[in-house]
XYZ file of C-alpha atoms in Angstrom:
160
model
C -6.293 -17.907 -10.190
C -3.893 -18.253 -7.892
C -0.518 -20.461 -7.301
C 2.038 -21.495 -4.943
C 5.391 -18.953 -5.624
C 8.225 -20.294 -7.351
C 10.502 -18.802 -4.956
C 10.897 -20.080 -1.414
C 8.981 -22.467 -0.660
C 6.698 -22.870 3.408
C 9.178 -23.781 5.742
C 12.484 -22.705 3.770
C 14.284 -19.718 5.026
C 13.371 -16.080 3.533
C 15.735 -14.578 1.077
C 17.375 -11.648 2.939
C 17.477 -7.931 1.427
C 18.303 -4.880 2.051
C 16.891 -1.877 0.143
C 15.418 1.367 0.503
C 11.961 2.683 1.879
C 9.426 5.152 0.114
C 11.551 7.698 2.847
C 14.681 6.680 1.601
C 15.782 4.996 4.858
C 17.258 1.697 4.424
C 15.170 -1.440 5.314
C 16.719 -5.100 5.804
C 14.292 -7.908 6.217
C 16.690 -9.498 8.678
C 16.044 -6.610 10.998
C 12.940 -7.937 11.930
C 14.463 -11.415 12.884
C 13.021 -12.411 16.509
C 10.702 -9.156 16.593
C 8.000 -9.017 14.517
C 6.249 -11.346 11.628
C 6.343 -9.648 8.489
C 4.524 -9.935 5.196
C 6.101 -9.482 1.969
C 3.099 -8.185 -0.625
C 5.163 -7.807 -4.418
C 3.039 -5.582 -6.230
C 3.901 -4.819 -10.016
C 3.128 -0.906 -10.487
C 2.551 2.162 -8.377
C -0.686 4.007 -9.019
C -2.398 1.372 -11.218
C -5.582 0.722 -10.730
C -5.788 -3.302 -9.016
C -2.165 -2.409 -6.929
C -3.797 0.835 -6.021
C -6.802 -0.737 -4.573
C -5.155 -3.619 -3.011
C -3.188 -1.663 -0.795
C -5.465 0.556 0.205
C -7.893 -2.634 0.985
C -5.037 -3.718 2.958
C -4.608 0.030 4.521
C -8.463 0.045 5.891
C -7.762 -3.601 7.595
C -5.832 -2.173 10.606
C -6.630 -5.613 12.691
C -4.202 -6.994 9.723
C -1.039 -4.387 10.267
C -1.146 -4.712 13.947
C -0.524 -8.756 13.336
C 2.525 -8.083 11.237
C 5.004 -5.672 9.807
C 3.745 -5.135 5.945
C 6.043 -3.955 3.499
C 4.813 -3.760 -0.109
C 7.662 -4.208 -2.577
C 7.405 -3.106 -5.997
C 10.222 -2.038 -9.219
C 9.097 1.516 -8.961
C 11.797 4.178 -7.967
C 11.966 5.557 -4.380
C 10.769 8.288 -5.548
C 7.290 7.328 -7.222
C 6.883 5.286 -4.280
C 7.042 8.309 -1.472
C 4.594 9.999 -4.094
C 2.163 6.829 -4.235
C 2.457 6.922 -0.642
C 1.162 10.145 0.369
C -1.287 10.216 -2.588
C -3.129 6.991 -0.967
C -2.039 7.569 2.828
C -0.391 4.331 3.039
C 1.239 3.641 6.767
C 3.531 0.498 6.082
C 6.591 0.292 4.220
C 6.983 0.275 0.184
C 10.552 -0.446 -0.812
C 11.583 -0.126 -3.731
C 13.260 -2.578 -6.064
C 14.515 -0.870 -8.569
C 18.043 -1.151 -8.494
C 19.480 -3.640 -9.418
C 16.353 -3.930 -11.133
C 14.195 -6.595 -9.749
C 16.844 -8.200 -7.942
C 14.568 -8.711 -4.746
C 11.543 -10.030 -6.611
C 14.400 -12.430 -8.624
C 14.965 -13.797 -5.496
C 11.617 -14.341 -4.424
C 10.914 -16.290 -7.633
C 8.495 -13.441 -8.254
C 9.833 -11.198 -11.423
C 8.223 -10.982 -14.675
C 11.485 -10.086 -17.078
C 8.727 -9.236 -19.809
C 7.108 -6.775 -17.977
C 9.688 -5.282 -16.065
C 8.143 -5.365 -12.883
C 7.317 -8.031 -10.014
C 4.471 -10.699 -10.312
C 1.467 -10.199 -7.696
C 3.397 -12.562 -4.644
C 2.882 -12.450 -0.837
C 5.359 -14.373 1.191
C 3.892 -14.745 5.395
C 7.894 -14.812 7.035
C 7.842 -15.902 10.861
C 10.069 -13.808 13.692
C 12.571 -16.732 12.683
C 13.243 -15.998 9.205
C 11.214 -18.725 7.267
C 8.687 -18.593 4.834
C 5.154 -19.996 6.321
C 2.989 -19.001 3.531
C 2.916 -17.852 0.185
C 0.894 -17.456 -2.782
C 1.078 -15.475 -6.477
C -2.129 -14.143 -8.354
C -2.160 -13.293 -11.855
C -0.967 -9.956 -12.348
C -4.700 -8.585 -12.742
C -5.896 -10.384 -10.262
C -6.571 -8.955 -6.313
C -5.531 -10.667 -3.403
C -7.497 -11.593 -0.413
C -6.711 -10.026 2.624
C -8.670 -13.011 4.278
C -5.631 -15.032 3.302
C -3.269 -12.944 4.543
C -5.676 -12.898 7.915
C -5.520 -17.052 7.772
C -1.787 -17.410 7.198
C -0.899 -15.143 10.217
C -3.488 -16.807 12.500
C -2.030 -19.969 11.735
C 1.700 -18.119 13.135
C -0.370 -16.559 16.486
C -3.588 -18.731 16.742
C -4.398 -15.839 19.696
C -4.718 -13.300 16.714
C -7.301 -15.504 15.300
């Protein structure tokens, strides 16, 4: 089942962050103001079994990471994340929100205080900084990369 994200809402202008890759670099959404599209995919834990195959659905789709700059953000230290990385061969960005923990998934409207660990959200954010699509699955629940395909044709009907 899925649902409309509690966070920002289509049209309203993407929370800025800035945070730390799977590489340690430092990644700031805002960089990609007036460049590139980008789609935020929350995740809630490296190397479980429906995040795992998720993003490597989404790693086999290369027609999808050419439309858009995909970072994956989950509550997993950097450092689980560079291992994840290499262990599945993933070629887009995982950040990690982990300190303070959460905090970018908070601001999303996406964090599960329970658990610990971010709800399954994607946010579509436009080359201007605003929201354009998003959508939360239950946290065993997959996401469908046809959606993600949809929301970005809608942005650049001639990738569609």
């Amino acid at each position: 089942m899925t649902f409309p994200a509690a966070g920002p809402a289509a049209g309203s202008r993407a929370p800025d962050f800035e945070t730390r890759n799977q590489y340690g670099e430092p990644v700031r959404l805002s960089d990609y103001a007036g460049r590139r599209d980008v789609v935020l995919v929350f995740y809630p834990y490296a190397f479980s079994q429906v995040c795992t195959s998720e993003l490597a659905a989404l790693r086999d789709r290369p027609d999808l990471l050419a439309a858009a700059e995909f970072l994956a953000v989950s509550c997993d230290p950097m450092f689980t994340l560079r291992a994840y990385s290499d262990a599945q061969q993933l070629p887009f960005g995982l950040l990690t929100d982990f300190w303070p923990h959460g905090a970018i998934a908070t601001s999303y409207g996406v964090f599960d205080a329970e658990r610990g660990c971010a709800l399954r959200g994607t946010f579509v954010i436009d080359r201007t900084g605003l929201v354009r699509w998003s959508v939360v699955n239950q946290i065993p629940e997959a996401r469908s990369l046809d959606d993600y395909a949809a929301a970005l044709a809608k942005l650049r009907p001639e990738l569609g």
